[in-house]
Amino acid sequence: MRPASNKQKLVKGLTFLAFAFPFLFAGPAFYYWVGAPALQQGKWGWTAFIVLMMFGAVGLAVRGIVLILDGFFDHQER
């Protein structure tokens, strides 16, 4: 007997990871190009937005990993 996986949770988890992936790289790049120079000029708005974008990307990535693991290891009664 082969263990079953919940394919809907796997796809949802992969979707979360797909949305988080660009922000994981764009956040530090934008901080380097826009946020740090703006912060040196005393403008913290862009820096705050970019840092929140990076935290949001980490949250999406963690949520996606949790959904993928739940899709693989969710033991449901049949």
CSV table of C-alpha atoms in Angstrom, one decimal:
chain,number,residue,atom,x,y,z
A,1,MET,CA,0.0,0.0,0.0
A,2,ARG,CA,1.4,3.4,-1.1
A,3,PRO,CA,1.0,6.3,1.3
A,4,ALA,CA,-1.3,9.0,-0.1
A,5,SER,CA,-0.5,12.7,-0.2
A,6,ASN,CA,-2.9,15.6,-0.3
A,7,LYS,CA,-2.3,17.0,-3.7
A,8,GLN,CA,-4.3,20.2,-3.1
A,9,LYS,CA,-2.1,21.1,-0.1
A,10,LEU,CA,1.0,20.4,-2.1
A,11,VAL,CA,-0.1,22.7,-5.0
A,12,LYS,CA,-1.1,25.4,-2.6
A,13,GLY,CA,2.2,25.2,-0.8
A,14,LEU,CA,4.1,25.4,-4.1
A,15,THR,CA,2.0,28.4,-5.1
A,16,PHE,CA,3.0,30.1,-1.8
A,17,LEU,CA,6.7,29.3,-2.5
A,18,ALA,CA,6.4,30.6,-6.1
A,19,PHE,CA,5.1,33.9,-4.8
A,20,ALA,CA,7.7,34.2,-2.1
A,21,PHE,CA,10.7,33.2,-4.3
A,22,PRO,CA,11.1,36.5,-6.3
A,23,PHE,CA,10.7,38.6,-3.1
A,24,LEU,CA,13.5,36.7,-1.4
A,25,PHE,CA,15.9,38.0,-4.0
A,26,ALA,CA,14.3,41.3,-4.9
A,27,GLY,CA,14.1,42.5,-1.2
A,28,PRO,CA,17.9,42.6,-0.6
A,29,ALA,CA,18.6,43.9,-4.1
A,30,PHE,CA,16.1,46.8,-3.6
A,31,TYR,CA,17.5,47.5,-0.2
A,32,TYR,CA,21.0,47.8,-1.6
A,33,TRP,CA,19.9,50.0,-4.6
A,34,VAL,CA,17.1,52.0,-3.1
A,35,GLY,CA,16.7,51.5,0.7
A,36,ALA,CA,20.3,52.1,1.9
A,37,PRO,CA,20.9,55.3,-0.1
A,38,ALA,CA,17.4,56.6,1.0
A,39,LEU,CA,18.2,55.8,4.6
A,40,GLN,CA,21.4,57.8,4.4
A,41,GLN,CA,19.4,60.8,3.2
A,42,GLY,CA,17.1,60.4,6.2
A,43,LYS,CA,14.2,59.0,4.2
A,44,TRP,CA,13.1,55.8,6.0
A,45,GLY,CA,9.9,55.1,4.1
A,46,TRP,CA,11.4,53.0,1.3
A,47,THR,CA,13.6,51.2,3.7
A,48,ALA,CA,10.6,50.3,5.9
A,49,PHE,CA,8.7,49.1,2.9
A,50,ILE,CA,11.5,46.9,1.6
A,51,VAL,CA,12.1,45.4,5.0
A,52,LEU,CA,8.4,44.6,5.3
A,53,MET,CA,8.6,43.1,1.8
A,54,MET,CA,11.4,40.8,3.0
A,55,PHE,CA,9.6,39.7,6.1
A,56,GLY,CA,6.5,39.0,4.0
A,57,ALA,CA,8.5,36.8,1.7
A,58,VAL,CA,9.9,34.8,4.6
A,59,GLY,CA,6.4,34.4,5.9
A,60,LEU,CA,5.1,33.2,2.6
A,61,ALA,CA,8.0,30.8,2.3
A,62,VAL,CA,7.5,29.3,5.7
A,63,ARG,CA,3.7,29.0,5.1
A,64,GLY,CA,4.5,27.2,1.8
A,65,ILE,CA,6.9,24.8,3.4
A,66,VAL,CA,4.4,24.1,6.2
A,67,LEU,CA,1.6,23.4,3.6
A,68,ILE,CA,3.9,21.1,1.6
A,69,LEU,CA,4.9,19.1,4.7
A,70,ASP,CA,1.3,18.9,5.8
A,71,GLY,CA,0.4,17.6,2.3
A,72,PHE,CA,3.0,14.9,2.6
A,73,PHE,CA,2.6,13.8,6.2
A,74,ASP,CA,-1.0,14.6,7.0
A,75,HIS,CA,-2.5,11.4,8.5
A,76,GLN,CA,-6.1,11.4,7.8
A,77,GLU,CA,-8.5,8.6,8.7
A,78,ARG,CA,-10.0,6.8,5.8
